Coordinates of C-alpha atoms in Angstrom, one line a residue:
M9 CA -51.2 50.8 -66.9
S10 CA -48.3 51.6 -69.2
L11 CA -47.9 55.3 -69.5
P12 CA -46.2 57.1 -72.4
P13 CA -42.9 58.9 -71.7
L14 CA -43.1 62.6 -71.6
V15 CA -41.4 64.4 -74.5
S16 CA -39.7 67.8 -74.2
G17 CA -42.0 70.7 -73.6
P18 CA -45.5 70.8 -72.1
A19 CA -48.4 68.8 -73.4
Y20 CA -51.2 71.3 -74.3
G21 CA -54.7 70.1 -73.9
L22 CA -57.8 70.4 -76.1
V23 CA -61.1 71.1 -74.4
C24 CA -64.0 69.0 -75.6
M25 CA -64.7 70.1 -79.1
T26 CA -63.2 72.0 -82.0
I27 CA -64.3 75.3 -83.5
G28 CA -64.1 73.6 -86.9
P29 CA -66.5 70.8 -87.9
E30 CA -64.3 67.9 -86.9
V31 CA -65.4 67.3 -83.3
H32 CA -68.9 68.2 -82.2
F33 CA -71.5 66.3 -80.2
R34 CA -75.3 65.8 -80.1
T35 CA -77.5 66.4 -77.2
I36 CA -81.2 66.5 -76.1
T37 CA -83.0 68.6 -73.6
L38 CA -84.8 67.3 -70.6
T39 CA -88.0 68.9 -71.9
R40 CA -87.8 67.1 -75.2
Y41 CA -86.8 63.8 -73.5
R42 CA -89.8 64.0 -71.1
M43 CA -92.1 64.5 -74.1
L44 CA -91.1 61.1 -75.5
K45 CA -93.2 58.1 -74.8
P46 CA -91.3 55.7 -72.4
E47 CA -90.8 53.2 -75.1
A48 CA -89.2 55.8 -77.4
R49 CA -86.8 57.1 -74.8
E50 CA -84.4 54.1 -75.0
S51 CA -84.1 54.1 -78.8
T52 CA -83.6 57.8 -78.8
L53 CA -80.8 57.7 -76.3
L54 CA -79.3 54.6 -77.9
N55 CA -79.0 56.4 -81.2
L56 CA -77.7 59.6 -79.6
Y57 CA -75.1 57.9 -77.3
A58 CA -73.8 55.6 -80.1
D59 CA -73.3 58.6 -82.4
N60 CA -71.5 60.5 -79.6
I61 CA -69.2 57.6 -78.9
S62 CA -68.2 57.5 -82.6
R63 CA -67.5 61.2 -82.3
V64 CA -65.3 60.6 -79.3
R65 CA -63.3 58.2 -81.3
A66 CA -63.0 60.8 -84.0
A67 CA -61.7 63.2 -81.3
A68 CA -59.0 60.6 -80.3
A69 CA -58.0 60.4 -84.0
F70 CA -58.0 64.2 -84.3
C71 CA -55.7 64.6 -81.3
A72 CA -53.4 61.8 -82.3
A73 CA -53.0 63.2 -85.8
R74 CA -51.9 66.6 -84.3
G75 CA -49.7 65.4 -81.5
I76 CA -52.2 66.6 -78.8
R77 CA -51.6 64.4 -75.7
L78 CA -54.3 65.9 -73.4
Y79 CA -58.0 65.9 -74.1
R80 CA -61.0 67.0 -72.0
L81 CA -63.9 64.7 -72.5
S82 CA -67.2 66.6 -72.6
S83 CA -69.4 66.0 -69.6
S84 CA -72.5 66.4 -71.8
L85 CA -71.9 63.4 -74.0
F86 CA -74.7 61.3 -72.5
P87 CA -77.6 63.5 -71.4
M88 CA -80.2 61.9 -69.1
S89 CA -77.7 59.3 -67.9
D90 CA -77.7 60.9 -64.4
L91 CA -81.5 61.2 -63.9
V92 CA -82.4 60.2 -60.3
D93 CA -85.9 58.9 -61.3
D94 CA -85.0 57.2 -64.6
D95 CA -82.3 54.6 -65.2
T96 CA -82.9 54.4 -69.0
G97 CA -79.7 56.3 -69.8
M98 CA -77.6 54.2 -67.5
A99 CA -79.0 51.0 -69.1
V100 CA -78.2 52.2 -72.6
L101 CA -74.6 53.0 -71.5
D102 CA -74.3 49.4 -70.2
H103 CA -75.5 48.1 -73.5
L104 CA -72.8 50.3 -75.3
K105 CA -70.0 49.3 -73.0
P106 CA -68.0 47.5 -75.8
Q107 CA -68.1 50.7 -77.9
L108 CA -67.1 52.8 -75.0
L109 CA -64.2 50.5 -74.2
E110 CA -63.0 50.8 -77.8
A111 CA -63.2 54.6 -77.6
G112 CA -61.1 54.5 -74.4
H113 CA -58.5 52.3 -76.0
A114 CA -58.3 54.7 -78.9
F115 CA -57.0 57.4 -76.5
E116 CA -54.8 55.0 -74.6
D117 CA -53.2 53.6 -77.7
A118 CA -52.4 57.1 -78.9
G119 CA -50.9 58.0 -75.5
I120 CA -53.5 60.7 -74.9
R121 CA -54.5 61.6 -71.3
V122 CA -58.2 62.0 -70.8
L123 CA -59.8 64.4 -68.3
M124 CA -63.4 65.4 -67.5
H125 CA -64.6 68.7 -65.9
P126 CA -68.3 68.2 -65.0
E127 CA -70.7 71.1 -64.9
Q128 CA -70.7 73.6 -62.1
F129 CA -74.1 72.3 -60.9
I130 CA -72.4 69.5 -59.1
V131 CA -72.1 70.8 -55.6
L132 CA -71.1 67.9 -53.3
N133 CA -70.8 70.1 -50.2
S134 CA -74.1 72.0 -50.7
D135 CA -76.1 72.8 -47.6
R136 CA -79.2 71.4 -49.4
P137 CA -79.7 67.7 -49.0
E138 CA -81.4 67.3 -52.4
V139 CA -78.5 69.0 -54.2
R140 CA -76.0 66.7 -52.5
V141 CA -77.9 63.6 -53.6
S142 CA -78.3 64.7 -57.2
S143 CA -74.7 65.9 -57.3
L144 CA -73.4 62.6 -56.1
R145 CA -75.6 60.8 -58.7
A146 CA -74.2 63.0 -61.4
I147 CA -70.5 62.7 -60.5
E148 CA -70.9 58.9 -60.1
A149 CA -72.5 58.8 -63.6
H150 CA -69.4 60.6 -65.0
A151 CA -67.1 58.2 -63.2
G152 CA -69.1 55.4 -64.6
V153 CA -68.5 56.6 -68.2
M154 CA -64.7 56.7 -67.5
D155 CA -64.9 53.1 -66.0
R156 CA -66.8 51.8 -69.1
M157 CA -64.1 53.4 -71.2
G158 CA -61.5 51.5 -69.3
L159 CA -59.8 54.7 -68.1
A160 CA -57.6 54.1 -65.0
R161 CA -59.0 55.0 -61.6
S162 CA -56.2 57.5 -60.9
T163 CA -55.4 61.1 -61.3
W164 CA -53.9 60.4 -64.7
N165 CA -57.6 60.5 -65.8
L166 CA -59.0 63.4 -63.8
L167 CA -62.5 64.2 -62.6
L168 CA -62.2 67.9 -61.9
L169 CA -64.5 69.9 -59.7
H170 CA -64.5 73.4 -58.2
G171 CA -64.9 73.8 -54.5
G172 CA -68.6 74.1 -54.6
K173 CA -70.6 75.9 -51.9
G174 CA -68.7 78.8 -50.6
G175 CA -67.5 78.7 -47.0
R176 CA -67.9 74.9 -46.7
G177 CA -64.3 73.8 -47.3
A178 CA -64.4 71.7 -44.1
E179 CA -67.5 69.9 -45.3
L180 CA -65.9 69.2 -48.6
A181 CA -62.8 67.8 -47.0
A182 CA -64.9 65.6 -44.7
L183 CA -67.0 64.0 -47.5
I184 CA -64.2 63.2 -49.9
P185 CA -62.9 60.1 -48.1
D186 CA -66.3 58.5 -48.4
L187 CA -66.8 59.1 -52.1
P188 CA -67.0 56.0 -54.3
D189 CA -63.6 54.8 -55.5
G190 CA -64.4 55.6 -59.1
V191 CA -64.8 59.3 -58.1
R192 CA -62.4 59.6 -55.2
L193 CA -59.4 58.1 -57.0
R194 CA -59.7 60.4 -60.0
L195 CA -60.8 63.6 -58.1
A196 CA -59.0 66.9 -58.4
L197 CA -60.0 70.4 -57.3
E198 CA -59.7 73.7 -59.1
N199 CA -59.7 77.2 -57.7
D200 CA -62.3 79.7 -59.0
E201 CA -62.8 83.4 -59.2
H202 CA -65.3 83.8 -56.4
A203 CA -66.0 81.2 -53.8
Y204 CA -62.8 79.2 -53.6
G205 CA -59.5 80.9 -54.2
V206 CA -56.4 78.8 -54.3
E207 CA -55.6 79.5 -50.6
D208 CA -59.1 78.2 -49.7
L209 CA -58.6 74.9 -51.6
W210 CA -55.0 74.3 -50.5
P211 CA -55.9 73.0 -47.0
V212 CA -58.6 70.8 -48.5
C213 CA -56.1 69.2 -50.9
Q214 CA -53.6 68.8 -48.1
A215 CA -56.1 67.1 -45.8
T216 CA -57.5 64.7 -48.4
G217 CA -54.6 64.0 -50.8
V218 CA -56.6 65.3 -53.7
P219 CA -54.4 67.2 -56.3
L220 CA -55.0 70.9 -57.0
V221 CA -55.4 72.0 -60.6
F222 CA -54.1 75.6 -60.5
D223 CA -55.8 78.2 -62.7
A224 CA -53.7 81.3 -62.9
H225 CA -56.4 83.4 -64.6
H226 CA -58.9 82.5 -61.9
H227 CA -56.3 83.4 -59.3
V228 CA -55.5 86.8 -60.8
V229 CA -59.3 87.6 -61.0
H230 CA -59.9 86.3 -57.4
D231 CA -57.0 88.2 -55.9
K232 CA -57.3 91.3 -58.2
L233 CA -53.7 91.0 -59.3
P234 CA -52.2 93.1 -62.1
D235 CA -51.2 90.2 -64.4
L236 CA -50.4 86.5 -64.8
D237 CA -46.7 87.1 -63.9
H238 CA -47.4 88.2 -60.4
P239 CA -45.0 86.4 -58.0
S240 CA -47.8 84.5 -56.3
V241 CA -48.6 82.8 -59.6
R242 CA -45.3 81.0 -59.4
Q243 CA -45.7 80.3 -55.7
W244 CA -49.0 78.6 -56.2
T245 CA -47.9 76.7 -59.3
L246 CA -45.2 75.1 -57.1
A247 CA -47.5 74.7 -54.1
A248 CA -50.1 72.9 -56.4
R249 CA -47.3 70.7 -57.7
D250 CA -46.7 69.4 -54.2
T251 CA -50.2 68.0 -54.2
W252 CA -49.6 65.7 -57.2
T253 CA -48.3 62.2 -57.0
P254 CA -46.2 61.9 -59.1
P255 CA -45.4 65.6 -59.6
E256 CA -44.9 64.9 -63.3
W257 CA -48.7 64.5 -63.6
Q258 CA -49.4 68.1 -62.6
V259 CA -52.1 69.8 -64.7
V260 CA -52.7 73.6 -64.8
H261 CA -55.3 75.7 -66.7
L262 CA -54.3 78.4 -69.1
S263 CA -56.5 81.2 -70.3
N264 CA -56.4 84.9 -71.0
G265 CA -59.1 87.5 -70.5
I266 CA -60.4 89.2 -73.7
D267 CA -59.9 92.7 -72.4
G268 CA -57.1 92.2 -69.9
P269 CA -56.2 90.1 -66.9
Q270 CA -59.3 91.0 -64.9
D271 CA -61.7 90.0 -67.7
R272 CA -63.3 86.6 -66.8
R273 CA -64.2 85.9 -70.5
H274 CA -61.8 83.7 -72.3
S275 CA -59.9 85.1 -75.3
H276 CA -59.9 83.4 -78.7
L277 CA -56.2 82.7 -78.7
I278 CA -53.5 82.8 -76.0
S279 CA -51.5 86.1 -76.0
H280 CA -49.7 85.6 -72.8
L281 CA -48.2 82.4 -71.3
P282 CA -47.3 82.9 -67.6
T283 CA -43.6 82.5 -66.9
A284 CA -44.6 80.5 -63.9
Y285 CA -45.8 77.7 -66.3
A286 CA -42.4 77.3 -67.9
D287 CA -41.8 73.9 -66.4
V288 CA -45.4 72.7 -66.0
P289 CA -45.8 69.3 -67.9
W290 CA -49.5 69.4 -68.7
I291 CA -51.4 72.6 -69.6
E292 CA -55.0 72.5 -70.5
V293 CA -55.9 75.4 -72.8
E294 CA -59.2 77.2 -72.1
A295 CA -59.4 79.4 -75.1
K296 CA -62.4 80.0 -77.4
G297 CA -60.2 79.2 -80.3
K298 CA -59.9 75.6 -79.2
E299 CA -57.7 73.7 -81.6
E300 CA -56.4 76.9 -83.1
A301 CA -55.1 78.1 -79.7
V302 CA -53.5 74.7 -79.0
A303 CA -51.8 74.6 -82.4
A304 CA -50.4 78.0 -82.0
L305 CA -48.9 77.2 -78.6
M306 CA -47.4 73.9 -79.9
R307 CA -45.7 76.0 -82.6
G308 CA -44.4 78.3 -79.9
E309 CA -46.6 81.2 -81.1
L310 CA -48.4 83.8 -78.9
A311 CA -51.2 85.9 -80.4
E312 CA -50.8 89.6 -80.8
L313 CA -53.6 90.8 -78.5
A314 CA -54.5 93.8 -80.6
S315 CA -54.8 91.8 -83.8
V316 CA -56.9 88.9 -82.5
V317 CA -60.4 89.0 -83.9
Q318 CA -63.0 87.4 -81.7
P319 CA -65.1 85.3 -84.2
A320 CA -68.7 84.5 -83.8
A321 CA -69.3 81.3 -81.8
V322 CA -69.8 78.2 -83.8
P323 CA -72.8 76.3 -82.5
A324 CA -72.4 72.6 -81.7
N325 CA -74.3 70.0 -83.8
V326 CA -77.1 69.6 -81.4
E327 CA -80.4 67.8 -81.7
D328 CA -82.4 70.5 -80.0
A329 CA -81.2 74.1 -80.0
S330 CA -83.0 74.9 -76.8
A331 CA -81.0 76.8 -74.1
E332 CA -82.1 74.4 -71.4
A333 CA -79.5 72.4 -69.6
V334 CA -78.9 68.8 -70.6
S335 CA -78.5 67.2 -67.2
T336 CA -80.8 66.8 -64.2
Q337 CA -78.9 69.3 -62.1
A338 CA -78.6 71.8 -64.8
A339 CA -82.4 71.7 -65.6
A340 CA -83.3 71.8 -61.9
Q341 CA -81.1 74.8 -61.1
A342 CA -81.0 76.8 -64.3
S343 CA -83.9 79.0 -63.2
A344 CA -81.9 79.9 -60.1
T345 CA -79.3 81.6 -62.2
K346 CA -81.8 83.7 -64.1
K347 CA -81.5 86.7 -61.8
P348 CA -80.6 90.3 -62.6
A349 CA -76.9 90.6 -63.2
R350 CA -76.3 92.7 -60.1
K351 CA -77.9 90.2 -57.8
R352 CA -76.2 87.2 -59.5
A353 CA -72.8 88.8 -59.1
K354 CA -73.5 89.5 -55.4
K355 CA -74.5 85.8 -54.9
A356 CA -71.4 84.6 -56.7
A357 CA -69.2 86.3 -54.2
T358 CA -70.3 84.0 -51.4
T359 CA -71.1 80.7 -53.2
S360 CA -70.3 79.0 -56.5
E361 CA -73.3 76.8 -56.3
N362 CA -75.2 78.8 -58.9
A363 CA -72.4 80.8 -60.3
V364 CA -72.2 81.5 -64.0
L365 CA -68.9 79.9 -64.9
E366 CA -66.9 79.9 -68.1
P367 CA -68.4 77.2 -70.3
V368 CA -66.4 74.0 -70.4
N369 CA -67.5 72.9 -73.9

């Protein structure tokens, strides 16, 4: 694979879609899909998948036109493709492989790095066998999409996960070597606010050779630090870099809290860039403002926190507005998260299996 040379300054990454109308995707809920007659399911998914592939190509063009060299591919592009009891979605993806390959080439030709951060319901180290089975099925489906797009099986094209079930780091480290190559060779791990701080994932990454994607905001919340310029942010930025081969491929996450460093909610724009990130080559921007936040950073601009207005969320162009999850795991476990806030927060302190995480889309 021929990789583009790095230009001066970091490459800021766009996450999945735009707040404007340019890049949005369709979906379908499990309930609606199950209501379809078996003979109608294939045509429904064929139409939806083909449309989303064309939108992915539009995302490549959008990024290329703006000099954006890092793009997070939505993990919800092909709903129902990871169903354990129904291979219809997978068969449709096989049928659309030429179109998927063209979409992958659109990113590669523009020198755009492609990542994927599947939903938090993938818990490979769960203590529940059925969750482990469905999680593996889901992550293999995502890897299969990247394979069909012709994206290299390397950490240039990441499949990024959190640590999963809290307190089971040893189990996570033990299972990684046995993952299918399409998953294992792209795998990276990210620290979170509750179950897996960066110090918890560090030994897993050292033991397995899996790179660590450091999230400074998660670290500040997890360790209850005063701000993003705490000395440990720089220490862990450098420690995470040591897990990357080559180090020039290091990716970190950037976000700010709406009401300060301890606020888990992502702000619309970026008002503070950690000094620790001054020499990081790839920075994925997790801000509600999406392309607006990326564009401001590329111009060298930081938002004035007091003047930033949080706009109403722009809904995606979805086929069904139901709040149900769009994957098998999401549908199976969504009810588990519908607990009183106090109980849910207590549960999240010991496990991220059902944690309510910052949306990735």
